[in-house]
Amino acid sequence: MTMGSMHTLELAGRRFTITRASAEDLLAIVALLADDVLGRDREGAGMATYERAFHQIDQDENQLLVAVRDADDRVVATMQLTLIPSLSRAGATRLQIEAVRVAESTRGSGLGTALFRWAHEWGREHGATLAQLTTDSSRTDAHRFYDRLGYLPSHVGFKLPL
Amino acid sequence: MTMGSMHTLELAGRRFTITRASAEDLLAIVALLADDVLGRDREGAGMATYERAFHQIDQDENQLLVAVRDADDRVVATMQLTLIPSLSRAGATRLQIEAVRVAESTRGSGLGTALFRWAHEWGREHGATLAQLTTDSSRTDAHRFYDRLGYLPSHVGFKLPL
């Protein structure tokens, strides 16, 4: 899936660009995933494992792995967007948002909010009528963030290792 | 995505077959989705809308729409399985389960449990290491069902109409 063009965000004097992640961004994205209170215990795999996963995502036309860069070209945020066609809710295509991380260095810049608004627009452009995500019950700051964006915490998210 | 072969379940003297849904099953599946305390207010679209959604699902090789038939060849259960490759959790492929419905006529037969066990096995065969689903907070019977299957209600599920 192509992104049309890169998108630029100007926020409080700081400039960020939203891009489709490339293989060169992988190390920086995995570092963002690991620099997290829950992620640090989960992200211990070797790079070959992440490279394999990256290629699977990259080849799936319903997936978009996002890398956000700051003015110094550092990757400072990431999210994975998945388009899921479905029958329920009157044949709704769902925009699923996973693996959201924003670097500490950009907190308070408004980047998180701007990135989600951009993601919702991207979803609408691709036919999605519902955005959905889950977040760990312990991430109370994230719950407030999603509440401010208009999300409703209507569901319980269950997980089972296979 | 092909299913290899159909799978047969023998449960308390009743026989069910698990199949990949075809266009001919669509009306029965939509009827199952609508015959539900939450679904009855959501599933008002015309069949053309559902047909369009069905073809999108059917053409996506990471999707499997399941139709379960009883011995009389009636569709008595459905679920949608989605394989989502991801970087997080050490490059885990996720098995997402959506739009699960089991007809009233088969409740108590053990079909729901057997169907989920089959779905987990299908996920493992396709490389998934984590199953995930969300269910409306009001579906307390479903919460107990997932708890018995070993799922943990570790996440909050947020939704936003786009």
Coordinates of N, CA and C in Angstrom, one line a residue, chain B:
Chain B
M1 N -6.7 -17.5 1.2 CA -6.1 -18.5 2.1 C -7.0 -19.8 2.0
T2 N -6.4 -20.9 1.7 CA -7.2 -22.2 1.7 C -7.2 -22.8 3.1
M3 N -8.2 -23.7 3.3 CA -8.3 -24.3 4.6 C -7.7 -25.7 4.6
G4 N -7.1 -26.2 3.5 CA -6.6 -27.6 3.5 C -7.8 -28.4 3.2
S5 N -8.5 -28.8 4.3 CA -9.8 -29.6 4.1 C -10.8 -29.1 5.1
M6 N -12.0 -29.4 4.9 CA -13.0 -29.1 5.9 C -12.7 -29.9 7.2
H7 N -13.2 -29.4 8.3 CA -12.9 -30.1 9.6 C -14.3 -30.5 10.1
T8 N -14.3 -31.7 10.7 CA -15.6 -32.2 11.2 C -15.4 -32.3 12.7
L9 N -16.5 -31.8 13.4 CA -16.5 -31.9 14.9 C -17.7 -32.8 15.3
E10 N -17.4 -33.8 16.1 CA -18.5 -34.6 16.7 C -18.6 -34.3 18.1
L11 N -19.8 -33.7 18.5 CA -20.0 -33.2 19.8 C -21.3 -33.7 20.4
A12 N -21.2 -34.5 21.5 CA -22.5 -35.0 22.1 C -23.5 -35.6 21.1
G13 N -23.0 -36.4 20.2 CA -23.9 -37.0 19.2 C -24.3 -36.1 18.1
R14 N -23.8 -34.8 18.1 CA -24.1 -33.9 16.9 C -22.9 -33.7 16.1
R15 N -23.1 -33.6 14.8 CA -22.0 -33.5 13.9 C -22.0 -32.1 13.2
F16 N -20.9 -31.4 13.3 CA -20.7 -30.1 12.7 C -19.5 -30.1 11.7
T17 N -19.6 -29.3 10.6 CA -18.5 -29.2 9.8 C -18.0 -27.7 9.7
I18 N -16.7 -27.5 9.8 CA -16.2 -26.1 9.7 C -15.7 -25.9 8.3
T19 N -16.2 -24.9 7.6 CA -15.8 -24.6 6.2 C -15.4 -23.2 6.0
R20 N -14.7 -22.9 5.0 CA -14.5 -21.5 4.5 C -15.8 -21.0 3.9
A21 N -16.3 -19.9 4.4 CA -17.6 -19.4 3.9 C -17.5 -19.1 2.4
S22 N -18.6 -19.4 1.7 CA -18.7 -19.0 0.3 C -19.8 -18.0 0.1
A23 N -19.9 -17.4 -1.0 CA -20.9 -16.4 -1.3 C -22.3 -16.9 -1.0
E24 N -22.5 -18.2 -1.2 CA -23.8 -18.8 -0.9 C -24.2 -18.8 0.6
D25 N -23.2 -18.7 1.4 CA -23.4 -18.7 2.9 C -23.8 -17.3 3.4
L26 N -23.6 -16.3 2.6 CA -23.6 -14.9 3.1 C -24.9 -14.5 3.8
L27 N -26.0 -14.9 3.2 CA -27.3 -14.5 3.8 C -27.5 -15.1 5.2
A28 N -27.1 -16.4 5.3 CA -27.2 -17.1 6.6 C -26.2 -16.5 7.6
I29 N -25.0 -16.1 7.2 CA -24.1 -15.5 8.1 C -24.6 -14.1 8.6
V30 N -25.1 -13.3 7.7 CA -25.6 -12.0 8.1 C -26.8 -12.2 9.0
A31 N -27.7 -13.2 8.8 CA -28.8 -13.4 9.7 C -28.3 -13.8 11.1
L32 N -27.2 -14.5 11.2 CA -26.6 -14.8 12.5 C -26.1 -13.5 13.2
L33 N -25.4 -12.7 12.4 CA -24.9 -11.4 12.9 C -26.0 -10.5 13.5
A34 N -27.1 -10.6 12.8 CA -28.3 -9.7 13.1 C -29.1 -10.3 14.3
D35 N -29.0 -11.6 14.5 CA -29.8 -12.2 15.6 C -29.0 -12.2 16.9
D36 N -28.8 -11.0 17.4 CA -27.9 -10.8 18.5 C -28.4 -9.5 19.2
V37 N -28.2 -9.4 20.5 CA -28.7 -8.3 21.3 C -28.1 -7.0 20.8
L38 N -26.8 -7.0 20.4 CA -26.2 -5.8 19.9 C -26.3 -5.7 18.4
G39 N -26.2 -6.8 17.8 CA -26.2 -6.8 16.3 C -27.5 -6.4 15.7
R40 N -28.6 -6.6 16.4 CA -29.9 -6.3 15.7 C -30.0 -4.8 15.4
D41 N -29.3 -3.9 16.1 CA -29.4 -2.5 15.8 C -28.3 -2.0 14.8
R42 N -27.4 -2.9 14.5 CA -26.3 -2.6 13.7 C -26.3 -3.1 12.2
E43 N -27.1 -4.2 12.0 CA -27.0 -4.9 10.8 C -28.2 -4.6 9.8
G44 N -28.4 -3.3 9.5 CA -29.5 -2.9 8.7 C -29.2 -2.7 7.2
A45 N -27.9 -3.0 6.8 CA -27.5 -2.6 5.4 C -28.2 -3.6 4.4
G46 N -28.2 -3.2 3.1 CA -28.7 -4.0 2.1 C -27.7 -5.1 1.7
M47 N -28.2 -6.2 1.1 CA -27.2 -7.3 0.8 C -26.1 -6.9 -0.1
A48 N -26.3 -5.9 -1.0 CA -25.2 -5.4 -1.9 C -24.0 -5.0 -1.0
T49 N -24.2 -4.3 0.1 CA -23.1 -3.9 1.0 C -22.4 -5.1 1.6
Y50 N -23.2 -6.1 2.0 CA -22.5 -7.3 2.6 C -21.8 -8.1 1.5
E51 N -22.3 -8.1 0.3 CA -21.6 -8.8 -0.8 C -20.3 -8.2 -1.1
R52 N -20.2 -6.8 -1.1 CA -19.0 -6.1 -1.4 C -18.0 -6.4 -0.3
A53 N -18.4 -6.4 1.0 CA -17.5 -6.7 2.1 C -17.1 -8.1 2.0
F54 N -18.0 -9.1 1.7 CA -17.6 -10.5 1.6 C -16.4 -10.6 0.6
H55 N -16.6 -10.0 -0.6 CA -15.5 -10.2 -1.6 C -14.2 -9.6 -1.2
Q56 N -14.2 -8.5 -0.4 CA -13.0 -8.0 0.1 C -12.3 -8.9 1.1
I57 N -13.1 -9.5 1.9 CA -12.6 -10.5 2.9 C -12.1 -11.7 2.1
D58 N -12.8 -12.2 1.2 CA -12.5 -13.4 0.4 C -11.2 -13.3 -0.4
Q59 N -10.9 -12.1 -0.8 CA -9.8 -11.9 -1.7 C -8.5 -11.6 -0.8
D60 N -8.7 -11.4 0.4 CA -7.5 -11.0 1.3 C -7.0 -12.3 1.9
E61 N -5.8 -12.7 1.5 CA -5.2 -14.0 1.9 C -4.9 -14.1 3.4
N62 N -5.0 -13.0 4.1 CA -4.8 -13.1 5.6 C -6.2 -13.2 6.4
Q63 N -7.3 -13.3 5.6 CA -8.6 -13.4 6.2 C -9.2 -14.8 6.0
L64 N -9.9 -15.3 7.0 CA -10.7 -16.5 6.8 C -12.0 -16.3 7.4
L65 N -13.1 -16.2 6.6 CA -14.4 -16.2 7.2 C -14.9 -17.6 7.3
V66 N -15.3 -18.0 8.5 CA -15.7 -19.4 8.8 C -17.2 -19.5 8.8
A67 N -17.7 -20.6 8.2 CA -19.1 -21.0 8.3 C -19.2 -22.4 8.9
V68 N -19.9 -22.6 9.9 CA -20.0 -23.9 10.5 C -21.4 -24.4 10.2
R69 N -21.5 -25.7 9.7 CA -22.8 -26.3 9.3 C -23.2 -27.4 10.3
D70 N -24.5 -27.6 10.5 CA -24.9 -28.7 11.3 C -25.2 -29.9 10.3
A71 N -25.7 -31.0 10.9 CA -26.0 -32.2 10.0 C -27.0 -31.9 9.0
D72 N -27.9 -30.9 9.2 CA -28.9 -30.6 8.2 C -28.4 -29.5 7.2
D73 N -27.1 -29.2 7.2 CA -26.4 -28.3 6.3 C -26.8 -26.9 6.5
R74 N -27.4 -26.6 7.7 CA -27.7 -25.2 8.1 C -26.4 -24.5 8.7
V75 N -26.2 -23.3 8.3 CA -25.1 -22.5 8.9 C -25.5 -22.1 10.3
V76 N -24.8 -22.6 11.3 CA -25.1 -22.4 12.7 C -24.1 -21.6 13.5
A77 N -23.0 -21.3 12.9 CA -22.0 -20.5 13.6 C -21.0 -19.9 12.6
T78 N -20.4 -18.7 13.0 CA -19.5 -18.1 12.1 C -18.5 -17.3 13.0
M79 N -17.3 -17.1 12.4 CA -16.3 -16.2 13.0 C -15.4 -15.7 11.9
Q80 N -14.8 -14.6 12.1 CA -13.8 -14.1 11.1 C -12.4 -14.1 11.8
L81 N -11.5 -14.8 11.1 CA -10.1 -14.9 11.6 C -9.2 -14.0 10.7
T82 N -8.3 -13.2 11.3 CA -7.4 -12.4 10.6 C -6.0 -12.6 11.1
L83 N -5.1 -12.9 10.2 CA -3.7 -13.0 10.6 C -3.0 -11.6 10.4
I84 N -2.4 -11.1 11.5 CA -1.8 -9.8 11.5 C -0.3 -9.9 11.8
P85 N 0.6 -9.8 10.8 CA 2.0 -9.8 11.1 C 2.3 -8.5 11.9
S86 N 3.2 -8.5 12.9 CA 3.5 -7.3 13.6 C 5.0 -7.4 14.1
L87 N 5.5 -6.2 14.4 CA 6.9 -6.1 15.0 C 6.9 -6.4 16.5
S88 N 5.9 -5.8 17.1 CA 5.9 -5.9 18.6 C 5.7 -7.3 19.1
R89 N 6.1 -7.5 20.4 CA 6.1 -8.8 21.0 C 7.0 -9.7 20.3
A90 N 8.2 -9.2 19.9 CA 9.2 -10.0 19.2 C 8.8 -10.5 17.9
G91 N 8.1 -9.6 17.1 CA 7.7 -10.0 15.8 C 6.6 -11.0 15.7
A92 N 5.7 -10.9 16.7 CA 4.6 -11.9 16.8 C 3.6 -11.7 15.6
T93 N 3.2 -12.8 15.0 CA 2.0 -12.8 14.1 C 0.8 -13.0 15.1
R94 N -0.2 -12.1 14.9 CA -1.4 -12.2 15.8 C -2.6 -12.9 15.0
L95 N -3.3 -13.7 15.8 CA -4.6 -14.2 15.2 C -5.7 -13.4 15.8
Q96 N -6.3 -12.6 15.0 CA -7.4 -11.8 15.6 C -8.7 -12.4 15.2
I97 N -9.6 -12.5 16.2 CA -10.9 -13.2 16.1 C -12.0 -12.2 16.2
E98 N -12.8 -12.0 15.2 CA -13.9 -11.0 15.2 C -15.2 -11.7 14.8
A99 N -16.3 -11.0 15.2 CA -17.7 -11.4 14.6 C -18.0 -12.8 14.9
V100 N -17.9 -13.3 16.1 CA -18.2 -14.6 16.5 C -19.7 -14.7 16.8
R101 N -20.4 -15.7 16.2 CA -21.8 -15.9 16.5 C -22.1 -17.4 16.5
V102 N -22.8 -17.9 17.5 CA -23.3 -19.3 17.5 C -24.8 -19.2 17.6
A103 N -25.5 -20.0 16.8 CA -27.0 -19.9 16.8 C -27.5 -20.5 18.1
E104 N -28.6 -19.9 18.5 CA -29.3 -20.4 19.8 C -29.5 -21.9 19.8
S105 N -29.8 -22.4 18.6 CA -30.2 -23.8 18.5 C -29.0 -24.8 18.8
T106 N -27.8 -24.3 18.9 CA -26.7 -25.1 19.2 C -26.0 -24.8 20.5
R107 N -26.6 -23.8 21.3 CA -26.0 -23.5 22.6 C -26.0 -24.7 23.5
G108 N -24.9 -24.9 24.2 CA -24.9 -26.0 25.2 C -24.3 -27.3 24.5
S109 N -24.0 -27.2 23.2 CA -23.5 -28.4 22.5 C -22.0 -28.5 22.7
G110 N -21.4 -27.5 23.1 CA -19.9 -27.4 23.2 C -19.3 -26.9 21.9
L111 N -20.2 -26.5 21.0 CA -19.7 -26.0 19.7 C -18.7 -24.8 19.8
G112 N -19.1 -23.9 20.7 CA -18.3 -22.6 20.8 C -16.9 -23.0 21.2
T113 N -16.8 -23.8 22.2 CA -15.4 -24.2 22.7 C -14.6 -24.9 21.7
A114 N -15.3 -25.9 21.0 CA -14.6 -26.7 20.0 C -14.2 -25.8 18.8
L115 N -15.0 -24.8 18.5 CA -14.7 -23.9 17.4 C -13.5 -23.0 17.7
F116 N -13.4 -22.5 18.9 CA -12.2 -21.7 19.3 C -11.0 -22.6 19.4
R117 N -11.1 -23.8 19.8 CA -9.9 -24.7 19.9 C -9.4 -24.9 18.4
W118 N -10.3 -25.1 17.5 CA -10.0 -25.3 16.1 C -9.3 -24.0 15.6
A119 N -9.9 -22.9 15.9 CA -9.4 -21.6 15.4 C -7.9 -21.4 15.9
H120 N -7.7 -21.7 17.2 CA -6.3 -21.6 17.8 C -5.3 -22.5 17.0
E121 N -5.8 -23.7 16.7 CA -4.9 -24.6 16.0 C -4.6 -24.1 14.6
W122 N -5.7 -23.5 13.9 CA -5.5 -22.9 12.6 C -4.5 -21.8 12.7
G123 N -4.6 -20.9 13.7 CA -3.7 -19.8 13.9 C -2.2 -20.3 14.1
R124 N -2.0 -21.3 14.9 CA -0.7 -21.9 15.1 C -0.1 -22.4 13.8
E125 N -1.0 -23.1 13.0 CA -0.5 -23.6 11.7 C -0.1 -22.5 10.8
H126 N -0.6 -21.3 11.0 CA -0.3 -20.2 10.1 C 0.7 -19.2 10.8
G127 N 1.4 -19.7 11.8 CA 2.5 -18.9 12.4 C 2.1 -18.0 13.5
A128 N 0.8 -17.9 13.9 CA 0.4 -17.0 15.0 C 0.9 -17.5 16.3
T129 N 1.3 -16.5 17.2 CA 1.8 -16.9 18.5 C 0.9 -16.2 19.6
L130 N -0.1 -15.4 19.2 CA -0.9 -14.7 20.1 C -2.3 -14.6 19.5
A131 N -3.4 -15.0 20.2 CA -4.7 -14.8 19.8 C -5.3 -13.6 20.5
Q132 N -6.0 -12.8 19.8 CA -6.6 -11.6 20.5 C -8.0 -11.3 19.9
L133 N -8.8 -10.8 20.8 CA -10.2 -10.4 20.4 C -10.7 -9.4 21.4
T134 N -11.7 -8.7 21.0 CA -12.4 -7.8 22.0 C -13.8 -8.2 22.0
T135 N -14.5 -7.9 23.2 CA -15.9 -8.2 23.2 C -16.5 -7.0 24.0
D136 N -17.7 -6.7 23.7 CA -18.4 -5.6 24.3 C -18.4 -5.8 25.8
S137 N -18.2 -4.7 26.6 CA -18.2 -4.8 28.0 C -19.5 -5.4 28.6
S138 N -20.6 -5.2 27.9 CA -21.9 -5.7 28.4 C -22.0 -7.2 28.2
R139 N -21.2 -7.9 27.5 CA -21.4 -9.3 27.2 C -20.7 -10.1 28.3
T140 N -21.3 -10.2 29.5 CA -20.7 -10.8 30.6 C -20.6 -12.4 30.4
D141 N -21.6 -12.9 29.7 CA -21.5 -14.4 29.5 C -20.3 -14.7 28.6
A142 N -20.0 -13.8 27.6 CA -18.9 -14.0 26.7 C -17.6 -13.9 27.5
H143 N -17.5 -13.0 28.5 CA -16.3 -12.8 29.3 C -16.0 -14.1 30.0
R144 N -17.0 -14.7 30.6 CA -16.8 -16.0 31.3 C -16.4 -17.1 30.3
F145 N -16.9 -17.1 29.1 CA -16.6 -18.1 28.1 C -15.1 -18.0 27.8
Y146 N -14.6 -16.7 27.5 CA -13.2 -16.5 27.1 C -12.3 -16.8 28.3
D147 N -12.7 -16.5 29.5 CA -12.0 -16.8 30.7 C -11.7 -18.3 30.8
R148 N -12.8 -19.1 30.6 CA -12.7 -20.6 30.6 C -11.7 -21.1 29.6
L149 N -11.6 -20.4 28.4 CA -10.7 -20.8 27.4 C -9.3 -20.4 27.7
G150 N -9.0 -19.7 28.7 CA -7.7 -19.3 29.1 C -7.3 -17.9 28.7
Y151 N -8.2 -17.1 28.1 CA -7.9 -15.8 27.7 C -7.8 -14.9 29.0
L152 N -6.9 -13.9 28.9 CA -6.8 -12.9 30.0 C -7.4 -11.6 29.5
P153 N -8.2 -10.9 30.4 CA -8.8 -9.6 30.0 C -7.9 -8.5 30.3
S154 N -6.7 -8.5 29.7 CA -5.6 -7.6 30.0 C -5.7 -6.2 29.4
H155 N -6.6 -6.0 28.5 CA -6.6 -4.8 27.7 C -8.0 -4.1 27.7
V156 N -8.0 -2.8 27.4 CA -9.2 -2.1 27.2 C -9.4 -1.8 25.7
G157 N -10.5 -2.1 25.2 CA -10.8 -2.0 23.7 C -11.5 -0.7 23.5
F158 N -10.9 0.2 22.7 CA -11.4 1.5 22.3 C -11.9 1.5 20.9
K159 N -13.0 2.2 20.6 CA -13.5 2.3 19.3 C -13.9 3.8 19.0
L160 N -13.8 4.2 17.7 CA -14.1 5.5 17.3 C -14.7 5.4 15.9
P161 N -16.0 5.9 15.7 CA -16.5 5.9 14.3 C -15.7 7.0 13.5
L162 N -15.4 6.7 12.3 CA -14.6 7.6 11.5 C -15.5 8.4 10.5

